[in-house]
Amino acid sequence: MNFLDQLNNTQREAVTCTEGASLIVAGAGSGKTRVLTYRIAYLLQQGVPASRIMALTFTNKAAREMKERIQKLVGADARYLMMGTFHHVCTKLLRPEADKLGFTRDFTIYDTTDSKSVLKAICKERGLDEKIYKPGAVQARISMLKNSGVSPAQYGANTQLLREDREARMYEMMTVYEQYQVRLRAANAMDFDDLLINTLVLMRTFPEVRERIQTQFQYILVDEYQDTNYIQFLLVKMLAEPQNNICVVGDDAQSIYSFRGADIRNILNFRQQYPDAKLFKLERNYRSTQTIVNAANSLIHKNVHQIEKTVYSEKEQGQPLRLQPYMDDRTEALGVATAIQRQKHKGYDSFAVLYRTNAQSRVIEGELRKLNIPYRIYGGTSFYQRKEIKDALGYLRLAVNPRDNEALLRIVGFPGRGIGETTMKKVSLNAIEHHKPYLDVMRRPDDTGLDVSAGTAKKLQAFAAYMDGLSEQSETMDAYTFTEMVLRTSGVMTALALDRSQEGIDRAQNVQELLNAIREFVEQRVNEGIDYTPITDFLSEVSLQTDQDENLTDTSERVTLMTVHAAKGLEFPVVFIVGMEENLFPSQFAVKPNEVEEERRLLYVAITRAMEQCHLSFARQRFRNGTFNFASPSRFLNDIDRQFFELTRPAAPERPSFGLKDRSAERPAQAPVRPATPVREAQTPIASSWKEGDRVSHRVFGVGTVLRVYRDEVTENDKIEIRFDTQGTKTLLLTHAKLERA
């Protein structure tokens, strides 16, 4: 059967229109991956060589799945596609040309942990306050600068950036940035952001390289284009020139990564960049019920900056969204756990609990454990971020790149060989002073006058000699054989085997799993016709792993807990979205209109993860920062048309439940649709000792005039609205306002 027959009309048109620029706006659940995959398959079917196609994705997992599907559609030619993440593709483009930029072909790729380690060392050497110059914050700042195209030289001329540093009391940030780049180059290393920037520099600086790359890749395809940053935008633009056979796929309504540098303007302004670009809108949702899709539409249409589209579903109408208020975050967690338990016949894998911040998971985990409900937290510690794995990889990294100082510092003390921190501090300071890699100093300590005893000097030389031997062997042995030899001769496996605690056993098993992963990697390459796989190829693959690429080794059924950001791209029959409160969702840090719009897009993503049921809840008070704080329902609840809601209430405040009984059968078959009503309009006047016009005094807000007293039917709270003389209008919980007559 022709695979084009599996597409709807709009999808088919987007697949077969291959020449020139194309923008495919793919609504949630509309078959975006299928369209991108089939478009590549169609190009191959039309005779375009696989080596002429470049497809850029945001996860290695997405690239692997697409390649597998293409192979099933058109055959084995797909293995020659240049397909992978931006970082993966840039690494392949850079290695053959690295010498032009002053690097060797075997340059090391520093992950986030490596970068933080370098930055921590720089800040410590300069005597900077660790409480101010936190490695994570400094690393994130530098990454944002790089993604925005700001070099250390440009940094010093940017008054706004320097002002931000002064406000954060990070007066030496520019110097730290400069030193960080010096250390990277000295270590023959690049971080993730450098892979992109240096590819751009390479193509700009060397026209012959740029022309060769542009000639080789005639068709450029980009997935999740709404998540691209400024540097990625420039890269894509240059790669596509001059033919401009560029196809970008994405959904502006799901642009939620501005904190990583993503710029929604890239997709919003695509047709301005390419005036002749064809626009395709994939608006049919194949995932969710009509009610879920319509509710999500009513929400996202409140955003000003968007590409107009109306996503629709042809599935069953489905149940309304359930909105549940709770007394506090503990009863909210208990309500979610109880609701899951009532529907456990669906299988625990059917449920996902989504939250805005990681801190919200603690109380939910506690209630799930009490009811013996198994769960997993998606986005936990990655396999390749575990200490024992990074230690093992450290030996491999240093073997192929003797200038990798971070790898050396990680492994020199494991297993113990009599080289302590004091000695290594002397080595590092001496190496920095003489502009040498640490291993050079250890190899010949007398040449630089290293101040260590004769016994210590022998230990340093012995370690350096061992690593030199590994470097030679790495060039002749395949990845698996080499790794097995390194782990055995270095003493890593022996040291792990001697620890018979459960943690030690787990660590040893993890290292064994690393060997298994390398063996599978080598075997996969053999199946692709590649006879020899050096360890550098595997190290590149590992360095480019993303959170979403992590395989869950536990395949038993479990409820999934995760942040909304982590949920993008996933789907579940039943979704719970907790913490729908002001200053939580939307975040208290969302102040500007564009920030609020991104928070609204984030909720859109959360709702559209649901296939059959979507539950939203909020707490009247939440334990945050060590105290209980009163909370108001999120403003976004007003943005969803009330006709798509069913408000449920706990039977008793002490033990809430979601009221999961499906009441759709109790309604008349042709019941008229209720008009949309904002959540906050569900209010009833109540009898109170306070009345409109009373002058009152509040210990925080001062003196004011009562505007009204009412019962909020959504939160089930009695509230009082007061216009204070100096603080504006406030709405307070009547039972906690502690008012006095003025």
XYZ file of C-alpha atoms in Angstrom, residues 92-514:
423
model
C 29.577 15.512 12.945
C 30.167 18.683 10.920
C 32.835 19.991 13.287
C 35.103 16.999 13.891
C 36.587 16.784 10.357
C 37.243 20.545 10.366
C 38.134 21.081 14.040
C 41.777 21.921 13.271
C 40.640 25.036 11.403
C 39.314 26.377 14.718
C 42.323 25.311 16.786
C 40.904 22.033 18.139
C 41.834 18.437 17.400
C 39.360 15.986 15.870
C 39.034 14.235 19.236
C 37.915 17.310 21.186
C 35.900 16.524 24.327
C 32.278 17.557 24.702
C 31.621 18.953 28.194
C 28.161 18.268 29.570
C 26.460 20.458 32.150
C 28.195 18.733 35.067
C 31.627 19.260 33.508
C 30.855 22.921 32.834
C 29.736 23.491 36.407
C 32.918 21.874 37.690
C 35.119 24.199 35.607
C 33.129 27.258 36.690
C 33.261 26.226 40.336
C 37.048 25.954 40.106
C 37.348 29.380 38.454
C 35.165 31.049 41.085
C 37.071 29.347 43.891
C 40.438 30.431 42.503
C 39.208 34.031 42.284
C 37.855 33.931 45.825
C 34.265 34.598 44.745
C 31.353 34.006 47.115
C 29.824 30.586 46.329
C 26.445 31.779 47.592
C 26.391 34.442 44.886
C 28.334 32.672 42.147
C 26.469 29.369 42.283
C 27.854 27.054 39.561
C 24.361 26.246 38.258
C 23.355 29.900 38.018
C 26.659 30.924 36.429
C 26.459 28.073 33.918
C 22.864 28.970 33.013
C 23.845 32.620 32.582
C 26.715 31.763 30.234
C 24.540 29.345 28.277
C 21.902 32.035 27.800
C 24.586 34.476 26.622
C 25.906 31.968 24.101
C 22.427 31.116 22.831
C 21.839 34.822 22.308
C 25.085 35.153 20.356
C 26.911 37.209 23.006
C 30.660 36.524 23.153
C 32.846 37.564 26.127
C 34.090 40.538 24.079
C 30.528 41.681 23.304
C 29.512 41.143 26.915
C 31.720 43.991 28.125
C 30.035 46.447 25.749
C 26.481 45.522 26.724
C 25.329 47.949 29.417
C 22.088 46.097 30.105
C 23.875 42.804 30.834
C 26.411 44.553 33.041
C 23.580 46.274 34.914
C 21.897 42.907 35.499
C 25.183 41.586 36.904
C 25.464 44.537 39.280
C 21.914 43.985 40.491
C 22.770 40.332 41.142
C 26.074 41.376 42.797
C 27.941 39.277 40.225
C 30.482 41.975 39.380
C 33.048 39.551 37.917
C 30.672 37.595 35.701
C 32.332 38.827 32.509
C 35.765 37.738 33.755
C 34.416 34.314 34.751
C 32.929 33.946 31.261
C 36.267 34.865 29.669
C 38.219 32.453 31.890
C 35.709 29.683 31.234
C 36.256 29.932 27.496
C 40.040 29.971 27.996
C 39.829 26.789 30.100
C 37.654 25.035 27.528
C 40.074 25.768 24.709
C 43.069 24.763 26.827
C 41.331 21.421 27.523
C 40.540 20.897 23.810
C 36.882 20.883 24.835
C 33.568 22.418 23.811
C 30.363 22.628 25.796
C 26.960 22.009 24.212
C 26.501 25.646 23.226
C 29.981 25.820 21.674
C 29.083 22.979 19.296
C 26.474 25.219 17.682
C 28.436 28.444 17.863
C 31.639 26.929 16.487
C 29.751 25.340 13.594
C 28.389 28.777 12.779
C 31.874 30.315 13.105
C 33.333 27.583 10.904
C 30.822 28.215 8.123
C 31.147 31.983 8.346
C 34.941 32.011 8.451
C 35.666 29.408 5.796
C 33.507 29.914 2.671
C 34.772 26.685 1.087
C 33.512 24.682 4.073
C 30.160 26.490 4.013
C 29.706 25.859 0.286
C 30.631 22.187 0.640
C 28.073 21.690 3.434
C 25.367 23.648 1.606
C 26.011 21.692 -1.586
C 25.904 18.353 0.209
C 22.613 18.978 2.030
C 19.936 20.033 -0.428
C 16.959 19.576 1.892
C 16.828 20.867 5.475
C 14.037 19.791 7.843
C 13.620 21.042 11.417
C 11.365 19.539 14.074
C 9.970 21.549 17.024
C 10.955 24.813 15.358
C 9.166 26.818 18.044
C 11.888 25.700 20.480
C 14.857 27.024 18.484
C 17.033 29.807 19.881
C 18.840 32.636 18.092
C 21.978 30.625 17.253
C 19.893 27.713 15.958
C 17.912 30.149 13.837
C 21.129 31.472 12.278
C 22.434 27.947 11.725
C 19.271 26.763 9.992
C 19.201 29.865 7.814
C 22.815 29.376 6.692
C 22.449 25.628 6.133
C 19.429 26.146 3.875
C 21.059 28.753 1.627
C 20.971 29.312 -1.270
C 18.296 26.793 -2.387
C 16.108 27.434 0.682
C 14.555 23.991 0.466
C 13.712 24.273 4.125
C 10.788 22.742 5.968
C 10.136 23.620 9.604
C 7.526 21.885 11.733
C 6.218 23.122 15.051
C 3.422 24.618 17.097
C 3.697 28.133 18.441
C 1.041 27.177 21.028
C 3.557 24.757 22.553
C 6.527 27.124 22.811
C 7.428 26.766 26.507
C 11.226 26.884 26.714
C 12.160 30.561 26.737
C 14.156 29.938 29.925
C 16.473 27.808 27.761
C 16.749 30.547 25.161
C 13.946 29.412 22.827
C 12.529 32.318 20.832
C 8.913 31.996 19.674
C 9.543 34.754 17.123
C 11.464 32.246 14.993
C 8.252 30.431 14.089
C 5.938 33.467 14.246
C 8.147 35.389 11.788
C 9.086 32.486 9.508
C 6.974 33.728 6.611
C 8.574 37.151 6.888
C 11.996 35.494 6.613
C 10.773 33.424 3.646
C 8.012 35.443 1.901
C 7.284 32.648 -0.598
C 6.950 29.991 2.099
C 3.947 27.689 1.927
C 1.856 27.361 5.079
C 0.227 24.079 6.126
C -1.962 23.821 9.219
C -2.433 20.399 10.785
C -5.538 21.034 12.852
C -7.044 17.596 13.436
C -6.178 16.179 16.860
C -5.977 12.370 16.879
C -5.185 12.108 20.599
C -7.878 13.696 22.740
C -11.650 13.847 23.054
C -13.592 16.754 21.571
C -14.181 18.294 25.000
C -10.482 18.300 25.923
C -9.512 19.792 22.562
C -12.218 22.475 22.724
C -11.271 23.403 26.295
C -7.619 23.762 25.291
C -8.640 25.901 22.296
C -10.699 28.232 24.478
C -7.645 28.702 26.681
C -4.971 29.302 24.051
C -7.121 31.664 22.002
C -6.669 34.192 24.819
C -3.047 34.655 23.721
C -2.355 37.630 21.464
C 0.842 36.422 19.769
C 0.001 33.262 17.843
C -0.582 31.750 14.428
C -4.343 31.455 14.115
C -5.627 27.904 13.894
C -8.532 25.898 15.259
C -7.619 22.402 16.374
C -10.504 19.935 16.279
C -11.127 16.308 17.184
C -13.337 13.697 15.570
C -13.135 11.351 18.535
C -16.008 10.997 21.004
C -17.219 14.083 22.842
C -15.870 12.726 26.128
C -16.172 13.796 29.730
C -15.887 17.420 30.842
C -12.743 18.615 32.550
C -13.061 18.138 36.315
C -12.214 21.139 38.464
C -11.626 20.334 42.131
C -10.923 22.778 44.979
C -9.173 21.516 48.117
C -8.514 22.869 51.573
C -4.732 22.514 51.284
C -1.995 20.806 49.304
C -2.065 17.655 51.457
C -5.762 17.055 50.859
C -5.181 17.808 47.185
C -2.523 15.094 47.062
C -4.820 12.694 48.935
C -7.649 13.467 46.508
C -5.445 12.725 43.499
C -4.181 9.490 45.042
C -7.734 8.395 45.942
C -8.999 9.161 42.442
C -6.221 7.080 40.914
C -6.943 4.215 43.284
C -10.618 4.234 42.253
C -9.647 3.819 38.603
C -6.667 1.520 39.049
C -8.404 -1.017 36.802
C -7.224 1.174 33.919
C -3.625 0.301 34.816
C -1.290 2.662 36.657
C 0.512 3.558 33.409
C -2.682 5.335 32.346
C -2.191 8.129 34.898
C 0.051 11.180 34.960
C 0.220 13.875 37.625
C 1.580 17.161 36.259
C 2.801 20.079 38.333
C 4.420 23.447 37.690
C 7.417 22.996 40.020
C 9.378 19.949 41.183
C 8.812 20.862 44.826
C 5.125 19.961 44.469
C 5.932 16.278 44.013
C 6.929 15.654 47.651
C 3.441 15.710 49.164
C 1.977 13.812 46.205
C 4.600 11.092 46.592
C 3.735 10.803 50.275
C 0.037 10.202 49.641
C 0.699 7.726 46.835
C 2.981 5.731 49.125
C 0.332 5.655 51.858
C -2.095 4.028 49.415
C 0.612 1.698 48.054
C 0.320 3.193 44.585
C 3.544 2.668 42.590
C 4.921 5.724 40.800
C 7.943 6.997 38.934
C 9.280 10.530 38.724
C 10.040 11.272 35.095
C 13.238 13.239 34.592
C 15.111 11.873 37.638
C 18.842 11.273 37.674
C 19.919 10.212 34.217
C 21.827 6.957 33.880
C 24.786 8.773 32.363
C 24.818 11.327 35.185
C 25.353 8.733 37.928
C 28.722 9.047 39.647
C 30.005 5.567 38.877
C 29.112 5.967 35.195
C 30.782 9.380 34.935
C 33.858 7.915 36.663
C 34.055 5.093 34.118
C 33.493 7.482 31.222
C 36.186 9.761 32.673
C 38.861 7.145 31.907
C 37.615 6.816 28.348
C 37.484 10.587 27.846
C 40.996 11.156 29.132
C 42.336 8.281 27.028
C 41.146 9.892 23.780
C 41.822 13.482 24.859
C 44.819 13.817 27.239
C 44.043 17.530 27.636
C 40.668 16.851 29.298
C 41.474 18.224 32.764
C 37.973 17.702 34.153
C 38.057 14.008 33.338
C 41.475 13.706 34.971
C 40.352 15.374 38.204
C 37.361 13.031 38.367
C 39.279 9.763 37.974
C 42.711 10.340 39.507
C 41.401 9.483 42.982
C 39.272 6.494 41.973
C 40.368 3.866 42.656
C 42.732 5.300 45.263
C 46.357 5.473 44.131
C 47.893 7.782 46.731
C 47.261 11.011 44.820
C 45.212 13.320 47.013
C 43.450 16.671 46.636
C 46.421 18.651 47.952
C 48.689 17.160 45.319
C 46.190 17.766 42.538
C 45.723 21.371 43.637
C 49.470 21.857 43.206
C 49.296 20.179 39.798
C 46.423 22.369 38.645
C 48.015 25.627 39.784
C 51.334 24.644 38.210
C 49.597 23.670 34.946
C 47.671 26.938 34.786
C 50.860 28.915 35.452
C 52.750 27.140 32.661
C 49.775 26.907 30.259
C 49.937 23.123 30.117
C 47.379 20.306 30.430
C 47.427 18.689 33.867
C 48.618 15.371 32.439
C 51.700 17.059 30.911
C 52.726 18.300 34.353
C 52.165 14.856 35.884
C 54.148 13.222 33.085
C 57.226 15.423 33.651
C 56.899 17.157 37.056
C 60.527 18.316 37.101
C 60.124 20.335 33.891
C 57.800 22.832 35.542
C 59.277 22.649 39.050
C 56.249 20.965 40.614
C 56.651 21.091 44.400
C 56.004 17.454 45.388
C 58.051 14.721 47.047
C 59.951 12.135 45.018
C 57.443 9.448 46.019
C 54.486 11.555 44.933
C 56.226 12.422 41.655
C 56.576 8.693 40.895
C 52.856 8.151 41.524
C 51.995 11.019 39.177
C 54.307 9.670 36.491
C 52.900 6.161 36.873
C 49.357 7.423 36.369
C 50.409 9.491 33.349
C 52.207 6.498 31.843
C 49.115 4.341 32.312
C 46.936 6.926 30.565
C 49.473 7.279 27.732
C 49.236 3.529 27.193
C 45.441 3.749 27.059
C 45.650 6.558 24.520
C 47.673 4.369 22.159
C 45.321 1.413 22.552
C 42.201 3.547 22.002
C 43.275 4.045 18.389
C 43.367 0.340 17.550
C 40.637 -1.327 19.648
C 36.887 -1.196 19.107
C 34.783 0.630 21.691
C 33.583 -2.416 23.640
C 36.929 -4.236 23.810
C 38.698 -1.054 24.814
C 36.200 -0.165 27.547
C 36.245 -3.676 29.022
C 40.050 -3.530 29.160
C 40.063 -0.059 30.764
C 37.578 -0.968 33.485
C 39.567 -4.108 34.278
C 43.117 -2.684 34.268
C 42.224 0.594 36.002
C 40.853 -1.272 39.010
C 37.389 0.268 38.685
C 35.574 -3.067 38.504
C 37.620 -4.516 41.368
C 36.939 -1.524 43.602
C 33.200 -1.725 42.936
C 33.139 -5.488 43.508
C 34.733 -5.082 46.966
C 31.795 -2.943 48.149
C 29.110 -5.477 49.097
C 26.576 -2.924 50.353
C 23.374 -2.583 48.356
C 24.595 0.763 47.015
C 27.896 -0.844 45.983
C 26.111 -3.714 44.258
C 23.884 -1.231 42.414
C 26.922 0.765 41.280
C 28.676 -2.346 39.985
C 25.518 -3.358 38.111
C 25.289 0.109 36.595
C 28.853 -0.081 35.276
C 28.074 -3.501 33.845
C 25.049 -1.941 32.175
C 27.387 0.651 30.663
